[in-house]
Coordinates of C-alpha atoms in Angstrom, one line a residue:
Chain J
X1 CA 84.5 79.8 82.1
X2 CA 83.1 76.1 82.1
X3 CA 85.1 74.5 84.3
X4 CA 88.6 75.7 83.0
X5 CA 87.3 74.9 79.3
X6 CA 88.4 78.2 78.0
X7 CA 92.0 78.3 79.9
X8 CA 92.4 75.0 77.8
X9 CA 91.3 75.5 75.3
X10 CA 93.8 78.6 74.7
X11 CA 96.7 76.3 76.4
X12 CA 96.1 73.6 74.0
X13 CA 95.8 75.7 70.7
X14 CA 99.3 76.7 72.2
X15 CA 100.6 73.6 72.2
X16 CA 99.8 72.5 69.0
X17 CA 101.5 75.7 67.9
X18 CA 104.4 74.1 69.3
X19 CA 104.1 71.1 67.8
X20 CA 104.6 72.9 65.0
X21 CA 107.6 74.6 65.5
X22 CA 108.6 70.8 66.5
X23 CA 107.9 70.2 63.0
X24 CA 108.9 73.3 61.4
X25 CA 112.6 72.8 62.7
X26 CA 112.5 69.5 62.3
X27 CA 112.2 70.2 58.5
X28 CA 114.6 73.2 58.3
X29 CA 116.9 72.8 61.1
X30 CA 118.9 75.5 59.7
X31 CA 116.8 78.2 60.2
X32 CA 117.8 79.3 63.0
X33 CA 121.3 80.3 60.9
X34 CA 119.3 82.1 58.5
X35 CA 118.7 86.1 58.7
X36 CA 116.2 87.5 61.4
X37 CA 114.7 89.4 59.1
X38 CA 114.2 86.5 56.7
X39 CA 110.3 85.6 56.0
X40 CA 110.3 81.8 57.1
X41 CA 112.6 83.1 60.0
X42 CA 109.8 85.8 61.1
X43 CA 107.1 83.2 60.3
X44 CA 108.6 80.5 62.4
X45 CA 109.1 82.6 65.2
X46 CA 105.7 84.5 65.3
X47 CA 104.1 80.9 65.3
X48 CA 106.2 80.7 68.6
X49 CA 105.6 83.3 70.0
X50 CA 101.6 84.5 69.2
X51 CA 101.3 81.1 68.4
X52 CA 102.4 79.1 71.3
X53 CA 103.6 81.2 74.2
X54 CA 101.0 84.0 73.4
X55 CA 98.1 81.8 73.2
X56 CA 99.6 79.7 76.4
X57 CA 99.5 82.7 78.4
X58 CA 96.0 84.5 77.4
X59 CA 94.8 81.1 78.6
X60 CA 96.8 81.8 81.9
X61 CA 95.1 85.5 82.3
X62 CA 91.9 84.5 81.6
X63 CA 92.2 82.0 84.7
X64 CA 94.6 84.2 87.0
X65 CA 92.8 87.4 86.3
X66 CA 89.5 86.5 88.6
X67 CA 91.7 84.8 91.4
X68 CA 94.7 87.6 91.3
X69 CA 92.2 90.5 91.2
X70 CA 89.6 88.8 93.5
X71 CA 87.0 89.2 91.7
X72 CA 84.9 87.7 88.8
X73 CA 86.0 88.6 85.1
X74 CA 84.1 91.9 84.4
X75 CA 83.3 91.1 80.9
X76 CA 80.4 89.4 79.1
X77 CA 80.2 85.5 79.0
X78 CA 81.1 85.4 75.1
X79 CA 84.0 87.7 75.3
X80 CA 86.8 85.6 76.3
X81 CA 85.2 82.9 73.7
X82 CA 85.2 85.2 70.5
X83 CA 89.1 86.1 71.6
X84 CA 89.7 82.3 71.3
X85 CA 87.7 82.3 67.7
X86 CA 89.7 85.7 66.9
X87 CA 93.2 84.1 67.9
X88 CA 93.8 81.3 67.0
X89 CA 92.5 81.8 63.3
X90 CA 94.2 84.8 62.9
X91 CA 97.3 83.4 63.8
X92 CA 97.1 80.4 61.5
X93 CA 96.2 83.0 58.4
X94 CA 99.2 85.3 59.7
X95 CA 101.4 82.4 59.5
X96 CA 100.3 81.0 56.2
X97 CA 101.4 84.7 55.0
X98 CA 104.7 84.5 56.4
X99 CA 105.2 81.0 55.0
X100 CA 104.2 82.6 51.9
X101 CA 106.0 86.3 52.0
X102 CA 102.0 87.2 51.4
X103 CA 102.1 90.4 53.9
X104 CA 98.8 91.6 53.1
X105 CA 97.3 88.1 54.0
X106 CA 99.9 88.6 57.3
X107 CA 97.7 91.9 58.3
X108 CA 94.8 90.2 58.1
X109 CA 95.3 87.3 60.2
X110 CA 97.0 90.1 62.5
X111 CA 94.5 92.3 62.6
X112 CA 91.9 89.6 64.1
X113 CA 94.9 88.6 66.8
X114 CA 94.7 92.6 67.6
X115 CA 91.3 92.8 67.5
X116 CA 91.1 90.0 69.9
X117 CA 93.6 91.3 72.0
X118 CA 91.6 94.6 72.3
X119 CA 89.0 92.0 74.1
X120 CA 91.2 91.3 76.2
X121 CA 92.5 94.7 77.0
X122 CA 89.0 95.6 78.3
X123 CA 88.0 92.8 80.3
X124 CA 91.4 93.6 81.9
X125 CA 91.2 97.1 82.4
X126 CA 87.2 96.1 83.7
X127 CA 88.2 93.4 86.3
X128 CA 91.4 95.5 87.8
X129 CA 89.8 98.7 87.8
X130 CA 86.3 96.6 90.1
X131 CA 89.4 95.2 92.3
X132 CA 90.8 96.4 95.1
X133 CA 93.8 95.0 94.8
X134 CA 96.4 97.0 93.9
X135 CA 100.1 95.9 94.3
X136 CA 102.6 95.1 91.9
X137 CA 100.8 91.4 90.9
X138 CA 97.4 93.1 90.3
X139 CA 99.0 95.8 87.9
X140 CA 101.1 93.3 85.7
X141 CA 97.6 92.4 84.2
X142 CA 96.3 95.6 82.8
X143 CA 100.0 96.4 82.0
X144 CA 100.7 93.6 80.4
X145 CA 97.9 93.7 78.3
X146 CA 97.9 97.4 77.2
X147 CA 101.8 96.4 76.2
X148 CA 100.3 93.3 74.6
X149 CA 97.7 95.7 72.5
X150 CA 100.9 98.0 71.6
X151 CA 102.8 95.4 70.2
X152 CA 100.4 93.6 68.2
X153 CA 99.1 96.6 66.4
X154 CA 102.7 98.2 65.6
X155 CA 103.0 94.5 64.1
X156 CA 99.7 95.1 61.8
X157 CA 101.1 98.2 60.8
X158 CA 104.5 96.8 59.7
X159 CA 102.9 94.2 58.0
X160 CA 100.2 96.4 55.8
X161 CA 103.5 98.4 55.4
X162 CA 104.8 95.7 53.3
X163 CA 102.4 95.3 51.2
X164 CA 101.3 99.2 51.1
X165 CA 104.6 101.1 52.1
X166 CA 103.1 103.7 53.9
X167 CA 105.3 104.3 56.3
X168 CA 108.1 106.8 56.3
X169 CA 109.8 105.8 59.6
X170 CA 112.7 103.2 59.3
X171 CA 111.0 99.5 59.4
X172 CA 113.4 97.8 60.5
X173 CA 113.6 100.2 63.9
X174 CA 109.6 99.6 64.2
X175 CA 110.5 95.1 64.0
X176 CA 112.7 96.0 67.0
X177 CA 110.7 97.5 68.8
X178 CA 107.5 95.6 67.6
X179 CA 109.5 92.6 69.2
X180 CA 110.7 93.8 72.1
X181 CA 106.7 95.7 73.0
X182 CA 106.1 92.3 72.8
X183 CA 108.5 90.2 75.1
X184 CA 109.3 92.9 77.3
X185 CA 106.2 94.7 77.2
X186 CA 103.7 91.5 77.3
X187 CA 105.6 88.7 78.5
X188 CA 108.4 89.8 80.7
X189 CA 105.9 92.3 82.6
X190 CA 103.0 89.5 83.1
X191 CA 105.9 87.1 84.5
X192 CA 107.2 90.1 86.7
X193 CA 103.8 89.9 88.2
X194 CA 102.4 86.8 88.6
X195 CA 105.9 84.9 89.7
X196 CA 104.8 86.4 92.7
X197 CA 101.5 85.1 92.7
X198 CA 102.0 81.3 91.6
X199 CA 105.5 80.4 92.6
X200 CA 104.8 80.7 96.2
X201 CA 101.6 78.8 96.2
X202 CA 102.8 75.9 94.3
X203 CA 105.9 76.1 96.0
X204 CA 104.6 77.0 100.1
X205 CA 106.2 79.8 99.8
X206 CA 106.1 83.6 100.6
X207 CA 106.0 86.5 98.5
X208 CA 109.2 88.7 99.7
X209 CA 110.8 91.8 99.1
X210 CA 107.4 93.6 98.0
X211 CA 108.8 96.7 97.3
X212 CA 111.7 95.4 95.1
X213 CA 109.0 93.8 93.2
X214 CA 107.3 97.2 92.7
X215 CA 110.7 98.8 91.8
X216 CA 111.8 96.1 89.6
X217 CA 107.9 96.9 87.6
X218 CA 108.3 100.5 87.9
X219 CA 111.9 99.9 85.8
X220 CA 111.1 97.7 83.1
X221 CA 108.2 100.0 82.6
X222 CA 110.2 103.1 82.6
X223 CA 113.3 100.9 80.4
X224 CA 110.6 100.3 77.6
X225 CA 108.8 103.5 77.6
X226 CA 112.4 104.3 76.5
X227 CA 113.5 101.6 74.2
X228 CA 110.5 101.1 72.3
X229 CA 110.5 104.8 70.9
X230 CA 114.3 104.4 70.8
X231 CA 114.5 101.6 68.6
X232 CA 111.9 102.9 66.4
X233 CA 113.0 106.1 65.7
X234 CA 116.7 104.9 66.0
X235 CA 117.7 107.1 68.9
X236 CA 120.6 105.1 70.4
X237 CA 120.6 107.3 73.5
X238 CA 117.5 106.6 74.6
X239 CA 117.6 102.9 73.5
X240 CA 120.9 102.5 75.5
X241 CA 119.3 104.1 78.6
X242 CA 115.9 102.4 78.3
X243 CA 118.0 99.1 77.9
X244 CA 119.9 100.1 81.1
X245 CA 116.7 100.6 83.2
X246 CA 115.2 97.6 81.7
X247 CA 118.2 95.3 83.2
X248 CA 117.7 97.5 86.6
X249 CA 114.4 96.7 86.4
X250 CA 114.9 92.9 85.9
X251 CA 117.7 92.7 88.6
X252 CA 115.1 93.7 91.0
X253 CA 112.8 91.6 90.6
X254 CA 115.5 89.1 90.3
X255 CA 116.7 89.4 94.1
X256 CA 112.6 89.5 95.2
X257 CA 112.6 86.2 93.3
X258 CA 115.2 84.6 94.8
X259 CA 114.3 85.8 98.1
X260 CA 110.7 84.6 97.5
X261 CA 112.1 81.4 96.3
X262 CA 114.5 80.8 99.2
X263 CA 111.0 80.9 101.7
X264 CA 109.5 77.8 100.0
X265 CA 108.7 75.0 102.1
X266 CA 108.4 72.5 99.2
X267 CA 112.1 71.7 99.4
X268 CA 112.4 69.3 97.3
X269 CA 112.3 70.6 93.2
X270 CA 110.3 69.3 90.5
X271 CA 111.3 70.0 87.4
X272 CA 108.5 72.6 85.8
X273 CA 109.2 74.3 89.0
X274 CA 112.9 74.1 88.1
X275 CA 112.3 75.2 84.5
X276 CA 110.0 78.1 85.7
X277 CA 113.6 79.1 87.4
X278 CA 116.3 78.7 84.7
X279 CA 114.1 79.9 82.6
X280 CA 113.5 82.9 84.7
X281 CA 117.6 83.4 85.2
X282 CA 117.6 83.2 81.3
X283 CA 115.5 86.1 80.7
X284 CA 118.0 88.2 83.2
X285 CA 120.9 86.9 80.8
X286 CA 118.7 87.6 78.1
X287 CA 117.8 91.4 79.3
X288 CA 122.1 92.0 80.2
X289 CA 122.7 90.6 76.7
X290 CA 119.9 93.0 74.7
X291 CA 121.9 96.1 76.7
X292 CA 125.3 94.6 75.4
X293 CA 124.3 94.9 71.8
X294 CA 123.0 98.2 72.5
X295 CA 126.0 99.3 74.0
X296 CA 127.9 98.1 71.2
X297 CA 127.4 98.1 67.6
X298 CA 130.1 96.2 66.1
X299 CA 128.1 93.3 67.7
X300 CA 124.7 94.3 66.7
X301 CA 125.9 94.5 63.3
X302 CA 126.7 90.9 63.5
X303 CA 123.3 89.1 62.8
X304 CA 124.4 85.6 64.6
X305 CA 124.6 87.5 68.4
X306 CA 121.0 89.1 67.4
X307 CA 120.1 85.5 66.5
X308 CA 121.4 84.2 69.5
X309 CA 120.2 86.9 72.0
X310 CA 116.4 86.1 70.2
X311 CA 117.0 82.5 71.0
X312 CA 118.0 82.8 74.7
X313 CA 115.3 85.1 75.1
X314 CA 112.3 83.0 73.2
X315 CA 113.4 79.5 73.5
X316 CA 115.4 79.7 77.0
X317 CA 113.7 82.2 78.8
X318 CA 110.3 82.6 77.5
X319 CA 109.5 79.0 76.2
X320 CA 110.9 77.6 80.1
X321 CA 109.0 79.4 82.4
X322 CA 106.2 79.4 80.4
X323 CA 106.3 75.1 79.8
X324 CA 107.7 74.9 83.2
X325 CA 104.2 76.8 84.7
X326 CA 102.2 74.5 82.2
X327 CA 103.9 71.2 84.3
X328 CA 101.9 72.9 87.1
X329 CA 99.4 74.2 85.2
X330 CA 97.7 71.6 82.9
X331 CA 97.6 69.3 85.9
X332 CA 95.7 71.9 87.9
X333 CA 93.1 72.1 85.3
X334 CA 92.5 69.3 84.7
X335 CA 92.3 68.0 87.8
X336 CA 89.8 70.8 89.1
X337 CA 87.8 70.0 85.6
X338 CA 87.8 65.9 86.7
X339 CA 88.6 65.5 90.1
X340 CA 87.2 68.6 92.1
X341 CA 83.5 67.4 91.9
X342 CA 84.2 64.4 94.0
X343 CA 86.8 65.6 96.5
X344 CA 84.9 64.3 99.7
X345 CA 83.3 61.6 98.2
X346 CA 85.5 59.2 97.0
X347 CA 89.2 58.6 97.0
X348 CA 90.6 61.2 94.4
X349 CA 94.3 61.4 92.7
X350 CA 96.4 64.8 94.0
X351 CA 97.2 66.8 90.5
X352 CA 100.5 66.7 90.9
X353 CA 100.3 62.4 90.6
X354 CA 98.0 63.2 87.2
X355 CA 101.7 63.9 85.0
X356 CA 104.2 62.0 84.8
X357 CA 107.7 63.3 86.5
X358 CA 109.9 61.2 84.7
X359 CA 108.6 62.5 81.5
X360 CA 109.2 65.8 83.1
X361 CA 112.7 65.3 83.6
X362 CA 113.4 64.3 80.4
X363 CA 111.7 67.6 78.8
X364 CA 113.6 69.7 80.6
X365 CA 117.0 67.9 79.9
X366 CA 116.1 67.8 76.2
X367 CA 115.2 71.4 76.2
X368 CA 118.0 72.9 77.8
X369 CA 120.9 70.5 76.0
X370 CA 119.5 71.4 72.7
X371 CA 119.1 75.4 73.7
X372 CA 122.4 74.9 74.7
X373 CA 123.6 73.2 71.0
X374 CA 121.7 76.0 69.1
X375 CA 123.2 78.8 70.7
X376 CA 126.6 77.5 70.7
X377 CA 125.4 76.6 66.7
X378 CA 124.3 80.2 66.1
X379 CA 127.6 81.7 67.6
X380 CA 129.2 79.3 65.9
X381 CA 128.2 79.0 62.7
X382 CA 127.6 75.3 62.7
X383 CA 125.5 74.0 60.4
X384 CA 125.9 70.1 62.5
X385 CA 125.1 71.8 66.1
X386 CA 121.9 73.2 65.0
X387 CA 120.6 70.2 63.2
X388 CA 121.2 68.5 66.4
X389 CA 120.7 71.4 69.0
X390 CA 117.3 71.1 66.5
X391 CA 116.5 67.7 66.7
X392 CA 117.1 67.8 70.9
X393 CA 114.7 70.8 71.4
X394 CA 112.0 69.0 68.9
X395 CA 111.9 65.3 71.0
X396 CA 111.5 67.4 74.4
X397 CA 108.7 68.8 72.9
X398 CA 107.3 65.6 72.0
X399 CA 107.9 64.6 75.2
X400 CA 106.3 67.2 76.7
X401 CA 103.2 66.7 74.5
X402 CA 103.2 63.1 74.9
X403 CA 103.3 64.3 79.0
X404 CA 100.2 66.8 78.4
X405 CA 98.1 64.1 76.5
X406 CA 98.9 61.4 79.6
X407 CA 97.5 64.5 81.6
X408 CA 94.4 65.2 79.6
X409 CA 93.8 61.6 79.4
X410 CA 92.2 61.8 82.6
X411 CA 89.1 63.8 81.0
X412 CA 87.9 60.6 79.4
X413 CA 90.0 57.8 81.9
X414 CA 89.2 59.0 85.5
X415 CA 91.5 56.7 88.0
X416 CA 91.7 56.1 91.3
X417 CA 94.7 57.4 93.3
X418 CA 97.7 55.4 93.4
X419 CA 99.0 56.0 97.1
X420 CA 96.8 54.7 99.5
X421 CA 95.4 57.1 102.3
X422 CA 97.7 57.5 105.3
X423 CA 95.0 56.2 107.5
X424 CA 93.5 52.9 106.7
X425 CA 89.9 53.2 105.5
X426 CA 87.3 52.8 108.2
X427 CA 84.2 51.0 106.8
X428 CA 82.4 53.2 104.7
X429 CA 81.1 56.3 106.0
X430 CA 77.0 56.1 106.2
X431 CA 74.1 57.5 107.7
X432 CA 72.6 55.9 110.5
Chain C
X1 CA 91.5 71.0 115.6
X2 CA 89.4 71.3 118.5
X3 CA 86.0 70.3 118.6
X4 CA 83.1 70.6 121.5
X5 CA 80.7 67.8 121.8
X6 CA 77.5 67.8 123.9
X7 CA 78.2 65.5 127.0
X8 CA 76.1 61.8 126.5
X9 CA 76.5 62.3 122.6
X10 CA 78.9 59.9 120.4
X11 CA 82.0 60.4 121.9
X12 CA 84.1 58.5 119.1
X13 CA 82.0 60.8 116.5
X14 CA 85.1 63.7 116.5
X15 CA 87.7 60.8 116.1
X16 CA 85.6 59.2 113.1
X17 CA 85.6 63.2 111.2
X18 CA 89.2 63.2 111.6
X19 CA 89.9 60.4 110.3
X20 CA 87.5 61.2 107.2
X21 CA 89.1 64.4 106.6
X22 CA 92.5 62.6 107.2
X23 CA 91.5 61.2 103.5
X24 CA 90.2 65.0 101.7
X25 CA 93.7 65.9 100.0
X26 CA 95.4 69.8 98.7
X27 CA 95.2 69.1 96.1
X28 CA 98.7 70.6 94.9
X29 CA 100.3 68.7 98.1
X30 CA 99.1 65.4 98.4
X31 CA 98.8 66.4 102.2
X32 CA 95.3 65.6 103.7
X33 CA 93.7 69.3 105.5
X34 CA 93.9 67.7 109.2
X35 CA 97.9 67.4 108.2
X36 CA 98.0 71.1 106.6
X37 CA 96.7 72.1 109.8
X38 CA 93.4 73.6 108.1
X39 CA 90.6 72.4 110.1
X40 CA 90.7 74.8 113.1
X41 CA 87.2 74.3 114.8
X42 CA 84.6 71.2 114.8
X43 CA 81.6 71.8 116.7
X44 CA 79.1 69.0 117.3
X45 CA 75.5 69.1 118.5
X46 CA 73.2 66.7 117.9
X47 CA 74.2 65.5 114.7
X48 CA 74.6 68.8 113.2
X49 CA 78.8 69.9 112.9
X50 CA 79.8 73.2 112.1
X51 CA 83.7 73.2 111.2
X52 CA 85.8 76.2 110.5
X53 CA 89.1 75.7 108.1
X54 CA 91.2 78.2 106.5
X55 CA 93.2 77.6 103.3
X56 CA 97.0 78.3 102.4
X57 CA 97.0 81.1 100.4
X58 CA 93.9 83.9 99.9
X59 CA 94.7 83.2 96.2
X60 CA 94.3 79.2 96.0
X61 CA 92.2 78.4 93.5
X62 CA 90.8 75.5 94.3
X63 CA 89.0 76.9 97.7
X64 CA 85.6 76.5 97.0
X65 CA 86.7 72.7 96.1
X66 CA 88.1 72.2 99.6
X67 CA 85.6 73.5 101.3
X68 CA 82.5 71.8 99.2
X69 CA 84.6 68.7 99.5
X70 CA 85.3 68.9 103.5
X71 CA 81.5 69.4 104.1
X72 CA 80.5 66.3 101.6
X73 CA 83.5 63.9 103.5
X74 CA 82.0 65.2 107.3
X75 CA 78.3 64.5 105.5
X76 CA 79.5 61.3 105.0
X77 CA 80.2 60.1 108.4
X78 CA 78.5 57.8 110.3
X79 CA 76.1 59.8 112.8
X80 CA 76.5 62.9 111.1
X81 CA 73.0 64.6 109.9
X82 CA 74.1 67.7 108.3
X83 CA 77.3 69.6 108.3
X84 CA 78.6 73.6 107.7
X85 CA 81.8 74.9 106.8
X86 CA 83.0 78.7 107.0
X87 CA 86.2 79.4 105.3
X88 CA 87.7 81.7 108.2
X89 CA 91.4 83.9 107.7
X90 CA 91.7 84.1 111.4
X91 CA 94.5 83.7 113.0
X92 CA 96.3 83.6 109.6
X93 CA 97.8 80.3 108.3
X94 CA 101.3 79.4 108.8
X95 CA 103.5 76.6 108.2
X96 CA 104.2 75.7 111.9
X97 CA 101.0 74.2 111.7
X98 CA 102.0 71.7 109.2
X99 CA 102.0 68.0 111.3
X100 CA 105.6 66.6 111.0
X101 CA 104.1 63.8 108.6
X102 CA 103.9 66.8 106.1
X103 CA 106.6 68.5 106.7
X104 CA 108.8 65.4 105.9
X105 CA 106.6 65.0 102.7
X106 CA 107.7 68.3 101.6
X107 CA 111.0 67.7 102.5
X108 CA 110.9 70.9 104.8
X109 CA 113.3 71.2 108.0
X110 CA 112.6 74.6 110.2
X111 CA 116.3 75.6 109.9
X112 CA 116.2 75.3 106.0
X113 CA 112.7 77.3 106.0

């Protein structure tokens, strides 16, 4: 994959994504007050979530699929590349067709993300099925991109719905459970895998409690096979008891998190690490929360707790492990792109010295003080504590960009490490 | 790290390769592979040093970069001709072997691990 060039090149048409939610809110702090079911609303948060975290995270497979699995990608050379020309247009046009209530021009930019995602469906499928791993980590992949497939296509059917009206079933059943093939079904499965995978080697860890992790898969998996048809065809029962299964599930894999956490030798936390964490208690919250609506309907029928259980979801769970993983991440990449070539041969930086920790820091403090502000907002019904819940979230992710370009900087800047070597340098090593 | 070195040969070669690879970093860590307890074997004849190191986790990415990067720092020693390195599983990595410099760099005390 070029030296990491494709894992970056899908992490950094991400984050321009969010720089444009940055922007977005920044010109309608409101929205987040305004129905879910509102155009700019859907718009705003499909460039979030296809935009940013999806494209973030296909960037992640493409990287962790060869090293999970243990063996190379099982797909041509262009494949992954002609996903990246597929996604990242298609999500700009779909969009451009929210921004613009212009559906039809919505299932067009869709269909190329789906088409694209159907790429990476088979090279998926390819590389688990010429592995022999086969615990709960290797399955997340295929899982999570069959989900992924599931989702996006129910998504370019509700959107040639719109402009067609075809479709006989209930739409607003098949947006709920578009959404939650989506989060649940891509997102929360891949991070139910490969938590596993890459806390405990950035962290000197050890995977733990192996077969809660398999039972806490095994339950979201069952919970969604559930909900999804229960929200779509508006069968409570089924949605109530998917939901339950689904917070089983996440429980589970809760207590092999912590327990995996709990082993790590890296004591001392930095905050993408820390992030990765809240974040990851956010999505539990986020999954006991989704039941509670379920369970009752007085709420559900109130569109600020729907808002506010999408925002705890998207912008607190979601959006922080997946920018806490991308303090690790972007580092990684960049230094393996820059620095790995001359390990041995001359004095090289460690990645984790290539960002910058206060900037870090300062991220995560924005993020979570203005998640905070906008839910309260939401709940609330204050117009003042979403401006400036807003306004927080926007400068972390400015920050947080500003962090990344510091990072990348080192593509065209190579430097010398900071700390000197432990030993002082003996005179230079040469052949006699 | 042990190393076996033919008798009248440099005796202060082993010393000089550990102090190299005391300066070839994890990346991740900041912790040099002689403090990570890596390097498990060096064995020197005439020039020629075979070394065997492991790695922390089966999954680290950046393997083949430690290992190309060991063999081009031992290359670069004084009195070294040519060098080898076989990436070896066994016995398994643990964090016992980390050297106390590292374990204070990671903040890690055995009754907290």
């Amino acid at each position: 994959m070029g030296g990491g060039r494709l894992p970056l090149a899908f992490i950094g048409s991400g984050l321009l994504a969010l720089a444009g939610t940055s922007a977005w809110l920044a010109a309608r702090p409101g929205l987040a007050a305004a129905g879910y079911v509102d155009p700019q609303v859907i718009g705003f948060v499909h460039l979030l979530l296809p935009g940013f975290l999806l494209s973030v995270c296909l960037g992640a497979m493409y990287q962790l699929m060869p090293v999970v699995l243990g063996t190379p990608l099982r797909c041509g050379d262009g494949l992954p590349w002609t996903h990246l020309l597929l996604h990242v247009p298609g999500v700009a046009v779909m969009i451009g067709g929210f921004a613009h209530a212009r559906f039809g021009i919505v299932a067009i930019g869709g269909a190329a993300v789906a088409v694209g995602v159907l790429l990476l469906g088979s090279a998926a499928l390819a590389t688990f099925d010429a592995s022999k791993r086969r615990d709960a980590v290797a399955w997340s992949l295929p899982l999570a991109a069959m989900w992924l497939a599931a989702a996006v296509w129910v998504g370019v059917l509700l959107a040639a719905n719109r402009r067609l009206g075809f479709l006989s079933l209930g739409v607003l059943g098949l947006l709920r459970a578009h959404a939650h093939l989506g989060m649940v079904g891509f997102f929360l499965t891949l991070l139910q895998g490969v938590t596993f995978q890459l806390v405990p080697m950035f962290t000197m860890g050890e995977t733990r409690r192996p077969r809660l992790i398999w039972a806490g898969l095994v339950g979201t998996q069952a919970g969604l096979l559930l909900l999804a048809p229960g929200l779509a065809f508006g069968r409570r029962m089924a949605a109530i008891g998917g939901g339950t299964l689904l917070v089983v599930g996440v429980a589970l894999s809760g207590i092999a998190f912590a327990a995996t956490f709990a082993s790590r030798r890296r004591r001392n936390l930095e905050p993408g690490i820390l992030g990765f964490v809240i974040g990851a208690g956010l999505l539990g919250l986020t999954a006991v929360a989704g039941a509670g609506l379920l369970a009752l309907p007085v709420m559900a029928g109130s569109g600020r707790w729907i808002v506010a259980y999408g925002v705890i979801g998207i912008v607190g769970g979601l959006a922080l492990t997946v920018l806490g993983m991308l303090c690790k991440i972007i580092p990684f990449l960049v230094w393996m792109r820059v620095y790995g070539p001359r390990v041995g041969r001359q004095p090289v930086p460690a990645a984790t010295t290539l960002a910058s920790t206060r900037l870090e820091w300062t991220w995560l403090v924005l993020h979570l003080v203005g998640l905070g502000l906008v839910i309260v907002g939401v709940l609330g019904e204050s117009g003042a504590l979403l401006r400036i819940g807003s306004g927080a979230f926007g400068v972390g992710v400015a920050v947080f960009l500003l962090n990344g370009l510091g990072v990348a900087s080192h593509n065209w800047r190579p430097r010398a490490p900071v700390v000197a070597a432990r030993v002082p340098m003996a005179a230079t090593p040469g052949k006699s | 790290m042990s190393d076996t070195t033919p008798k009248m040969a440099d005796e202060e070669l082993p010393e000089r390769i550990r102090q190299t690879l005391e300066k070839v970093y994890d990346p991740e860590f900041g912790i040099s592979v002689v403090d990570l307890g890596l390097i498990y074997a060096l064995r020197i004849d005439g020039g020629h040093v075979q070394a065997e190191m492991t790695l922390t986790s089966r999954f680290c990415p950046a393997g083949q970069v430690m290992l190309d990067g060991v063999r081009c720092a031992i290359e670069g020693v004084t009195g070294v001709r040519s060098a080898e390195v076989a990436l070896v599983w066994e016995p398994a990595w643990t964090p016992e072997r980390l050297s106390p410099a590292a374990r204070d760099q990671l903040g890690w005390r055995e009754s907290t691990g």
